[in-house]
Coordinates of C-alpha atoms in Angstrom, one line a residue:
M20 CA 112.2 154.9 202.0
N21 CA 111.0 151.6 202.2
D22 CA 112.6 148.8 199.9
L23 CA 110.1 145.9 200.5
G24 CA 112.1 143.0 199.5
R25 CA 115.4 143.6 201.0
N26 CA 113.4 144.7 204.8
E27 CA 115.9 147.8 204.2
G28 CA 115.4 151.4 205.6
W29 CA 116.8 155.1 204.2
V30 CA 116.5 157.6 206.1
S31 CA 117.7 161.5 204.7
V32 CA 117.9 164.7 206.5
G33 CA 118.0 168.3 205.5
V34 CA 116.9 171.9 205.3
T35 CA 114.7 173.2 202.4
H36 CA 111.3 174.9 202.1
D37 CA 109.7 172.3 199.6
T38 CA 108.4 169.0 199.8
A39 CA 108.8 167.6 196.8
E40 CA 112.0 168.6 196.1
F41 CA 112.9 167.5 200.0
A42 CA 111.5 164.1 198.7
V43 CA 112.7 163.6 194.9
E44 CA 116.4 164.5 196.3
T45 CA 116.2 162.1 198.8
I46 CA 115.2 159.4 195.9
N47 CA 117.9 160.7 194.2
Q48 CA 120.3 159.9 197.4
W49 CA 118.9 156.5 197.3
W50 CA 119.6 155.5 194.3
Q51 CA 123.7 157.2 194.0
R52 CA 124.2 155.4 197.9
M53 CA 122.4 152.2 198.0
G54 CA 120.1 152.2 194.9
K55 CA 122.4 151.5 192.7
L56 CA 124.9 149.4 194.1
V57 CA 121.2 146.6 194.4
Y58 CA 119.1 147.3 191.5
G59 CA 122.3 148.6 189.2
D60 CA 121.0 146.9 185.9
V61 CA 117.6 148.2 186.0
R62 CA 116.0 151.0 184.1
E63 CA 113.2 151.8 185.7
I64 CA 111.3 152.5 189.3
L65 CA 108.0 153.0 190.8
I66 CA 107.6 155.6 193.2
T67 CA 104.9 154.9 195.7
A68 CA 103.1 158.1 197.8
D69 CA 101.1 159.5 199.1
G70 CA 97.3 161.4 197.3
G71 CA 97.7 164.9 199.4
G72 CA 100.5 167.0 199.9
S73 CA 103.8 168.2 198.0
N74 CA 103.1 164.7 195.6
G75 CA 100.4 165.2 195.2
S76 CA 99.4 163.6 192.5
R77 CA 97.9 167.1 190.9
V78 CA 101.4 169.0 192.3
R79 CA 103.1 170.0 189.3
L80 CA 107.0 171.1 191.2
W81 CA 106.3 167.2 191.9
K82 CA 106.2 166.5 188.2
T83 CA 109.5 168.5 187.1
E84 CA 111.2 167.1 189.7
L85 CA 110.1 163.9 189.2
Q86 CA 111.1 164.3 185.5
R87 CA 114.1 166.3 186.2
L88 CA 115.3 163.4 188.1
S89 CA 114.6 160.8 185.8
N90 CA 116.6 162.2 183.2
V91 CA 119.6 162.8 185.3
L92 CA 119.4 159.2 186.3
K93 CA 118.2 158.5 182.6
M94 CA 115.9 156.1 183.8
T95 CA 111.7 155.7 184.0
I96 CA 110.1 156.4 187.0
H97 CA 106.6 155.4 187.3
V98 CA 104.6 156.9 190.1
R99 CA 101.4 155.3 192.3
H100 CA 99.3 157.3 194.3
F101 CA 97.8 155.6 197.2
P102 CA 93.9 158.2 198.0
P103 CA 94.1 160.9 200.7
G104 CA 93.7 159.7 204.2
T105 CA 95.3 156.0 203.8
R106 CA 97.1 155.0 205.9

């Protein structure tokens, strides 16, 4: 995770067979440990992700996990996907 505005990053290490689940849990851990300390008063978050793989725009589990996180955090989550192959 990169916070471009603050020039800070977050790295998460875990073991799971599902990238979508891991990605959403990483977002949750970032929010719990860093994000809410800095941005605690926000009610929306923007996530940018690549357009392929387990967090692609058509992957049901990715959407389901993001909705679950949105419910837990009581926050609106917006996602913008980069086109496949974007670097």
